[in-house]
Amino acid sequence: MRSHASVLHIDLDAFFAAVEQRDKPSLRGKPVVVGGVGGRGVVATASYEARVFGVHSAMSTREARARCPHAAYLSGRFHAYRETSAAVMSLLREVSPLVEPLSLDEAFVDLAAADLPGHEVADVTAFGHDLRRRVREVTGGLTASVGIGTSKFVAKVASDLDKPDGLVVVPPGTEQELLRPMRATVIPGVGPATAERLRRAGVHTIADLEAVSEDELVRLVGRSLGHGLHALCRARDDRPVQAERETKSVSAEGTYEEDLTDRRLMEGLLSRQARDVAERLRKHGLSGRTVSIKVRLHDFTTLSRSTTLGSPTDEAAVVARLARGLLADLDTTGGVRLLGVGVSGLADWVQDELFGPDDSEREADPEPEPALDVPSTRHRAWAPGSDVVHTELGPGWVWGSGRGVVTVRFETAETGPGPVRSFALDDPALSLFRPPSPEAPAADAP
DNA sequence: TCTGGGGTCCTAGGACCC
DNA sequence: TCTGGGGTCCTAGGACCC
């Protein structure tokens, strides 16, 4: 916790709905609901006019339509939201080099890193008013709620106190009196399940939380959250504003209007999602070792299965093949409402090329034995680190193999380290491989 | 015909290693 | 006859956030 109120939290009010109202004047002053418009959709954002009727985010669209039939129901224009968000984020970065976006419509800004005339309450208050004015300018009239305090927690709580279009500064030293009467659920990380556990222990407010020992909290809600709650209910929060956060996973999923029962159809949908995921991985220069699927059954039971490769891939065919294989082990006879594919265990390609394993590391850290659907004679020809293969991209070293996949590093004496690519044994790219023939390698080896 | 989509983080158990 | 303990990786599930 800082001695000055120098952490700012900004939240754009009813963001998606506000962008729609900005761009379509006929919607201004009217209830607008953005979200899934199908039979299984949920509300992403409701305009304040719709909230009056009890519509709120995460509510099913069916329920929202029942409460507010005359609202405009829109499926969303994410391009417009991203564009508007980018304008706000770049404004924030003009103000301070230390900006941590939390989503399209929310961010923390570290004012200690900003160029302010002073950091007293009066200074940051004036700054907050000016910032909200500038947000309206760069967004074409969108309003924001801003909170400023001595920590992320306090700033975030503060931005919620005067929504919409508000500014709340919490003077240093007044945090605990502000927090004590509040419900424990204002603490980020305390959702319905945790709130219920706390309630059963007689804990409703932050003051109640303060009266519980740390050991008891850990017993109630687990180690990590227990320690976190013990600190936060005392307004102790030293979490820094972090400008850069690495992507940890990339995924795509879909909920279907009617439960799926046809396995071929499910495989086709997984393959399409795999292409989508692989495309986004490549766009960001990423590749990952762990491929997961998510399956939500008709009764909302949610299953996940994953498998980890010896080396990272960003190949749609590899992701798709593994995803389909994972699905094969699940019983889906009752019907499936949601299917999804994800890749995690991400590596950065560029970094991989610059700092990837050299020959000695490769020996110290051998690839796992290949899966048994790799024909043994072919696999011997593709032993990691030893063989040269040919593809239409040119010659490369076999870098890894396993689970029906061969990974190639395109690296030659002439060109230096190149990209790493994985090829599924049963996809068309496989035909590009030629196990080195006895006479060929000498001529073509790097 | 209740219950999205894209993420993050945590927990717990088993395998494996030293 | 005894039967470590810590660390890391992997998998599955769950809670939570916007």
XYZ file of C-alpha atoms (C1' of nucleotides) in Angstrom:
482
model
C 0.000 0.000 0.000
C 1.363 3.350 -1.022
C 1.546 6.574 0.921
C -0.157 8.438 -1.934
C -3.318 7.672 -3.875
C -1.447 6.879 -7.074
C -3.246 3.861 -8.512
C -6.057 4.709 -10.913
C -8.720 2.320 -12.145
C -10.846 3.268 -15.121
C -13.937 1.490 -16.329
C -15.873 2.523 -19.437
C -19.583 2.622 -18.613
C -21.759 -0.082 -20.238
C -19.064 -0.179 -22.872
C -20.459 -2.320 -25.714
C -23.911 -0.802 -25.421
C -22.455 2.706 -25.236
C -20.514 2.182 -28.468
C -23.719 1.048 -30.170
C -25.598 4.090 -28.923
C -22.793 6.347 -30.058
C -22.793 4.870 -33.565
C -26.581 4.598 -33.947
C -28.301 7.730 -32.731
C -31.681 6.017 -32.869
C -30.590 3.840 -29.950
C -29.677 6.743 -27.672
C -31.764 6.940 -24.547
C -33.202 3.499 -25.242
C -32.554 0.093 -23.702
C -29.785 -1.711 -25.602
C -28.576 -5.221 -24.881
C -25.408 -6.607 -26.454
C -24.670 -10.302 -26.271
C -25.650 -13.663 -27.672
C -28.966 -13.253 -29.444
C -29.615 -16.960 -30.039
C -31.565 -19.344 -27.880
C -28.573 -19.998 -25.667
C -27.133 -16.509 -25.598
C -26.278 -14.433 -22.549
C -26.059 -10.687 -22.028
C -22.586 -9.186 -22.326
C -23.599 -5.577 -21.635
C -26.884 -3.853 -20.945
C -27.264 -0.096 -21.315
C -28.365 1.754 -18.200
C -31.823 2.151 -19.763
C -32.066 -1.661 -19.925
C -30.707 -2.119 -16.405
C -33.729 -0.278 -15.097
C -35.740 -3.322 -16.175
C -33.468 -5.680 -14.274
C -31.349 -6.736 -17.239
C -27.693 -7.270 -16.394
C -24.607 -9.001 -17.770
C -24.382 -12.777 -17.621
C -28.167 -13.056 -17.598
C -29.567 -15.333 -20.292
C -30.872 -13.401 -23.253
C -34.133 -15.296 -22.916
C -34.580 -13.868 -19.432
C -33.561 -10.410 -20.618
C -36.161 -10.510 -23.401
C -38.792 -11.435 -20.856
C -37.861 -8.488 -18.651
C -37.323 -5.944 -21.368
C -38.974 -7.010 -24.630
C -38.680 -3.592 -26.229
C -34.881 -3.346 -25.932
C -32.664 -3.524 -29.001
C -30.842 -6.891 -28.958
C -27.511 -6.776 -30.759
C -24.874 -9.449 -31.217
C -22.005 -6.985 -31.039
C -19.432 -5.392 -33.356
C -16.165 -6.310 -31.775
C -14.146 -4.477 -34.336
C -15.702 -1.205 -33.229
C -15.195 -2.078 -29.564
C -11.548 -2.930 -30.121
C -10.974 0.274 -32.034
C -12.556 2.426 -29.350
C -10.711 0.547 -26.637
C -7.402 1.089 -28.426
C -8.046 4.831 -28.527
C -8.630 4.883 -24.779
C -5.617 2.710 -24.006
C -3.342 4.903 -26.055
C -4.676 7.969 -24.281
C -3.873 6.270 -20.959
C -0.364 5.477 -22.173
C 0.151 9.114 -23.045
C -0.649 9.881 -19.447
C 1.528 7.212 -17.831
C 3.950 4.653 -19.214
C 2.545 2.119 -16.776
C -0.885 0.973 -17.961
C -2.354 -2.465 -17.287
C -5.396 -3.233 -19.431
C -7.741 -5.755 -17.806
C -10.145 -6.057 -20.717
C -11.392 -3.878 -23.569
C -13.119 -1.530 -21.154
C -10.974 -1.515 -18.023
C -7.430 -0.644 -17.018
C -5.169 0.275 -14.149
C -2.889 3.284 -14.528
C 0.077 3.898 -12.251
C 0.093 7.596 -11.485
C 3.385 7.365 -9.638
C 4.936 6.853 -13.062
C 2.967 9.757 -14.554
C 4.060 13.324 -14.943
C 1.782 15.102 -12.473
C 2.288 18.462 -10.781
C 1.861 16.684 -7.448
C 0.486 13.497 -5.951
C -1.734 14.852 -3.210
C -5.466 14.154 -3.209
C -6.231 17.508 -4.838
C -3.734 16.837 -7.627
C -5.002 13.365 -8.505
C -8.607 14.529 -8.251
C -8.003 17.273 -10.799
C -6.200 14.751 -12.934
C -9.105 12.299 -12.746
C -11.589 14.921 -13.903
C -9.363 15.880 -16.793
C -8.824 12.266 -17.784
C -12.544 11.598 -17.971
C -12.972 14.667 -20.164
C -10.245 13.421 -22.502
C -11.823 9.959 -22.643
C -15.067 11.547 -23.823
C -13.099 13.377 -26.491
C -11.215 10.429 -27.920
C -14.222 8.090 -27.829
C -16.801 10.418 -29.280
C -18.700 10.872 -26.063
C -18.312 7.710 -23.992
C -18.285 8.119 -20.242
C -15.959 6.426 -17.810
C -15.953 5.799 -14.098
C -12.672 6.365 -12.333
C -11.361 5.354 -8.935
C -8.082 6.451 -7.403
C -6.475 5.036 -4.294
C -3.376 3.693 -2.649
C -3.680 0.218 -4.194
C -5.286 -1.681 -7.030
C -7.952 -3.043 -4.724
C -8.961 0.334 -3.363
C -8.872 1.981 -6.804
C -11.098 -0.717 -8.234
C -13.589 -0.537 -5.388
C -13.596 3.258 -5.721
C -14.374 3.252 -9.438
C -17.506 1.252 -8.657
C -18.838 3.680 -6.070
C -20.187 6.382 -8.343
C -21.182 4.681 -11.588
C -21.795 5.714 -14.230
C -19.689 8.730 -15.110
C -18.174 9.178 -11.663
C -14.875 9.869 -9.965
C -13.982 8.715 -6.466
C -10.651 9.385 -4.786
C -9.982 7.530 -1.546
C -7.622 9.602 0.621
C -4.693 7.654 2.070
C -5.476 6.411 5.566
C -9.237 6.227 5.038
C -9.291 2.851 3.254
C -10.308 0.676 6.162
C -13.260 2.767 7.252
C -14.440 2.734 3.643
C -14.074 -1.021 3.248
C -15.266 -2.374 6.598
C -19.033 -2.079 6.026
C -18.833 -3.467 2.490
C -19.842 -6.992 1.511
C -16.979 -9.443 1.220
C -18.005 -9.992 -2.404
C -16.492 -6.647 -3.409
C -13.132 -8.368 -3.113
C -12.017 -9.616 -6.522
C -11.843 -13.390 -6.324
C -14.832 -13.745 -4.023
C -17.530 -15.104 -6.291
C -20.670 -17.072 -5.517
C -18.933 -20.242 -4.311
C -16.507 -18.476 -1.991
C -19.207 -16.114 -0.745
C -21.314 -19.116 0.223
C -18.452 -20.708 2.143
C -17.822 -17.464 3.962
C -21.502 -16.993 4.670
C -21.667 -20.390 6.329
C -18.823 -19.299 8.566
C -20.819 -16.193 9.481
C -18.759 -13.846 7.314
C -20.688 -11.276 5.317
C -18.755 -8.040 5.430
C -15.134 -7.057 5.199
C -15.224 -6.249 8.915
C -16.370 -9.845 9.536
C -13.467 -11.054 7.437
C -11.025 -9.038 9.491
C -12.110 -10.913 12.618
C -11.161 -14.311 11.156
C -7.638 -15.603 11.675
C -5.427 -16.263 8.682
C -5.267 -19.988 9.439
C -9.026 -20.165 9.592
C -9.377 -18.322 6.295
C -6.940 -20.713 4.657
C -8.944 -23.616 6.022
C -12.147 -22.105 4.662
C -11.160 -21.066 1.151
C -7.726 -22.534 0.421
C -4.183 -21.369 0.746
C -3.861 -18.755 -1.929
C -7.223 -17.060 -1.551
C -7.063 -17.353 2.248
C -3.812 -15.398 2.433
C -5.161 -12.950 -0.139
C -8.349 -12.252 1.799
C -6.474 -11.834 5.045
C -4.418 -9.059 3.473
C -7.095 -7.398 1.344
C -9.672 -7.057 4.106
C -7.039 -4.964 5.922
C -6.519 -2.924 2.746
C -3.060 -4.443 2.403
C -2.308 -4.740 -1.282
C 1.115 -4.348 -2.837
C 0.335 -5.768 -6.251
C 2.151 -3.665 -8.835
C 0.563 -2.244 -11.955
C 2.001 -4.474 -14.671
C 2.222 -3.160 -18.190
C 3.007 -6.402 -19.932
C 1.344 -9.702 -19.323
C 2.195 -12.673 -21.482
C -0.506 -14.659 -23.168
C -0.774 -18.069 -21.521
C -3.296 -19.792 -23.758
C -5.341 -19.361 -26.921
C -8.695 -21.036 -27.349
C -11.917 -21.116 -29.329
C -15.226 -22.580 -28.297
C -18.828 -22.593 -29.342
C -22.188 -23.350 -27.824
C -24.612 -24.772 -30.343
C -28.274 -24.050 -30.625
C -29.068 -27.730 -30.445
C -27.119 -30.446 -28.708
C -24.730 -32.284 -31.001
C -24.824 -36.051 -31.257
C -23.076 -36.699 -34.565
C -19.399 -37.461 -33.952
C -18.382 -36.585 -37.487
C -19.978 -33.194 -37.087
C -18.214 -32.681 -33.753
C -14.889 -33.586 -35.338
C -15.525 -31.109 -38.114
C -16.312 -28.352 -35.617
C -13.201 -29.130 -33.573
C -11.114 -28.971 -36.751
C -12.537 -25.578 -37.614
C -11.822 -24.299 -34.114
C -8.304 -25.707 -34.373
C -7.766 -23.658 -37.545
C -9.008 -20.561 -35.775
C -6.702 -21.141 -32.813
C -3.692 -21.913 -35.015
C -4.311 -18.772 -37.039
C -4.321 -16.628 -33.922
C -1.218 -18.362 -32.573
C 0.646 -17.552 -35.776
C -0.617 -14.011 -35.870
C 0.992 -13.452 -32.481
C 4.122 -15.472 -33.204
C 3.222 -18.125 -30.660
C 3.182 -21.888 -30.557
C 2.218 -24.247 -27.777
C 2.854 -27.734 -26.514
C -0.438 -28.565 -24.811
C -3.623 -29.085 -26.794
C -6.895 -29.244 -24.850
C -10.507 -29.790 -25.657
C -13.521 -28.713 -23.649
C -16.818 -30.534 -23.896
C -19.987 -29.426 -22.181
C -22.615 -32.141 -22.139
C -26.360 -31.704 -22.430
C -26.653 -31.588 -18.627
C -23.976 -28.864 -18.374
C -21.336 -31.253 -17.050
C -18.083 -29.863 -18.361
C -15.180 -32.115 -19.268
C -11.691 -31.273 -20.386
C -8.949 -33.417 -21.839
C -5.443 -32.411 -22.779
C -2.249 -33.802 -24.191
C 1.235 -32.380 -24.311
C 3.660 -32.564 -27.227
C 7.417 -32.768 -26.962
C 7.747 -29.511 -28.841
C 5.452 -26.611 -29.629
C 3.165 -26.384 -32.630
C 1.097 -23.730 -34.328
C -0.186 -26.052 -37.029
C -3.924 -26.305 -37.503
C -3.650 -29.897 -38.700
C -1.701 -30.955 -35.623
C -4.038 -29.212 -33.205
C -7.061 -30.618 -35.013
C -5.753 -34.136 -35.061
C -4.927 -34.152 -31.368
C -8.257 -32.526 -30.506
C -10.182 -35.148 -32.434
C -8.164 -37.854 -30.705
C -9.034 -36.443 -27.295
C -12.721 -36.354 -28.197
C -12.591 -40.004 -29.186
C -12.092 -41.016 -25.549
C -15.241 -39.295 -24.313
C -18.780 -40.597 -24.118
C -20.981 -38.003 -25.776
C -24.046 -40.102 -26.402
C -26.281 -37.814 -24.339
C -25.506 -34.854 -26.581
C -23.015 -31.996 -26.469
C -23.929 -28.329 -26.103
C -20.423 -26.840 -26.216
C -17.162 -27.801 -27.885
C -13.862 -26.010 -27.590
C -10.177 -26.283 -28.463
C -7.268 -24.593 -26.749
C -3.498 -24.469 -26.901
C -1.408 -23.637 -23.845
C 2.147 -24.103 -22.678
C 3.011 -21.351 -25.104
C 6.461 -20.644 -26.427
C 7.536 -17.573 -28.259
C 8.870 -18.495 -31.638
C 11.343 -15.735 -31.987
C 12.755 -16.399 -28.590
C 12.827 -20.084 -29.389
C 14.923 -19.433 -32.437
C 17.343 -17.161 -30.657
C 17.707 -19.119 -27.477
C 16.524 -22.566 -28.465
C 18.372 -25.691 -27.505
C 21.722 -26.230 -29.139
C 22.967 -29.720 -29.893
C 24.296 -30.420 -26.417
C 21.075 -29.285 -24.730
C 19.128 -31.394 -27.116
C 21.013 -34.453 -25.912
C 20.649 -33.486 -22.294
C 16.922 -33.108 -22.748
C 15.853 -35.810 -25.157
C 12.418 -35.844 -26.680
C 10.062 -38.361 -25.152
C 9.674 -41.676 -26.880
C 7.227 -41.360 -29.709
C 3.719 -42.583 -29.535
C 3.096 -45.894 -30.942
C 1.096 -44.813 -33.900
C 4.388 -43.709 -35.421
C 5.541 -46.588 -37.592
C 8.765 -47.708 -36.053
C 10.841 -47.831 -39.200
C 9.834 -44.334 -40.159
C 10.388 -43.113 -36.680
C 13.917 -44.389 -36.618
C 14.480 -42.391 -39.739
C 13.229 -39.321 -37.876
C 15.089 -39.600 -34.627
C 15.186 -36.142 -33.032
C 18.307 -34.146 -33.561
C 19.874 -36.494 -36.020
C 18.057 -36.608 -39.318
C 17.585 -34.248 -42.188
C 14.184 -34.233 -43.812
C 12.924 -32.468 -46.881
C 9.735 -30.514 -47.204
C 8.583 -27.946 -49.665
C 9.922 -25.359 -47.241
C 13.391 -26.783 -47.667
C 15.607 -29.069 -45.616
C 15.434 -29.133 -41.832
C 16.513 -31.102 -38.817
C 14.077 -33.338 -37.036
C 13.724 -31.597 -33.721
C 11.162 -33.729 -31.957
C 8.522 -36.345 -32.428
C 5.763 -37.973 -30.522
C 2.032 -38.592 -30.445
C 1.879 -38.900 -34.181
C 3.736 -35.659 -34.795
C 7.151 -34.814 -36.159
C 8.604 -31.396 -35.451
C 11.181 -29.922 -37.780
C 13.566 -27.054 -37.209
C 14.471 -25.326 -40.435
C 18.046 -24.523 -39.700
C 20.934 -24.570 -42.171
C 24.488 -23.371 -42.210
C 23.525 -20.805 -44.844
C 20.343 -19.447 -43.312
C 20.958 -19.998 -39.619
C 18.161 -20.903 -37.216
C 14.730 -20.877 -38.773
C 11.200 -21.609 -37.669
C 10.022 -24.763 -35.979
C 7.103 -26.519 -37.615
C 5.211 -29.641 -36.622
C 3.593 -32.055 -39.008
C 0.912 -34.588 -38.166
C 1.604 -37.989 -39.577
C -1.814 -38.231 -41.172
C -2.185 -34.800 -42.648
C -1.276 -33.919 -46.204
C 1.929 -32.226 -45.121
C 3.227 -35.611 -44.123
C 3.652 -36.556 -47.730
C 6.220 -33.821 -47.943
C 8.517 -35.767 -45.714
C 11.098 -38.027 -47.205
C 13.123 -40.108 -44.831
C 16.701 -39.486 -45.880
C 17.780 -42.017 -48.435
C 21.194 -43.554 -47.923
C 22.879 -41.490 -50.604
C 20.951 -38.245 -50.483
C 21.733 -36.650 -47.095
C 25.369 -35.862 -47.646
C 24.547 -33.637 -50.565
C 21.626 -31.874 -48.911
C 22.579 -31.744 -45.282
C 23.172 -28.234 -43.948
C -35.024 -24.773 -24.033
C -31.893 -21.387 -17.684
C -26.685 -20.937 -17.878
C -21.425 -17.070 -23.816
C -16.611 -16.691 -24.933
C -11.998 -15.656 -23.931
C -9.148 -15.824 -20.593
C -6.403 -16.453 -15.621
C -5.314 -18.784 -11.487
C -5.674 -22.473 -8.034
C -5.943 -27.212 -6.204
C -5.107 -31.947 -5.961
C -3.265 -36.276 -7.245
C 0.020 -39.130 -9.681
C 4.446 -39.837 -12.057
C 9.019 -39.193 -11.816
C 13.496 -37.587 -10.230
C 17.185 -36.676 -6.978
C 11.493 -54.212 8.572
C 11.656 -49.718 7.530
C 9.204 -46.795 3.997
C 12.097 -39.430 3.284
C 10.740 -35.481 1.281
C 10.971 -31.871 -1.939
C 10.499 -30.242 -6.641
C 8.622 -30.365 -11.256
C 5.594 -31.744 -14.804
C 1.209 -33.241 -16.290
C -3.883 -33.780 -16.146
C -8.658 -32.662 -14.652
C -11.722 -29.860 -12.600
C -13.376 -25.644 -10.611
C -13.762 -20.705 -9.406
C -13.506 -16.439 -11.068
C -13.127 -12.162 -14.056
C -14.882 -9.018 -17.795
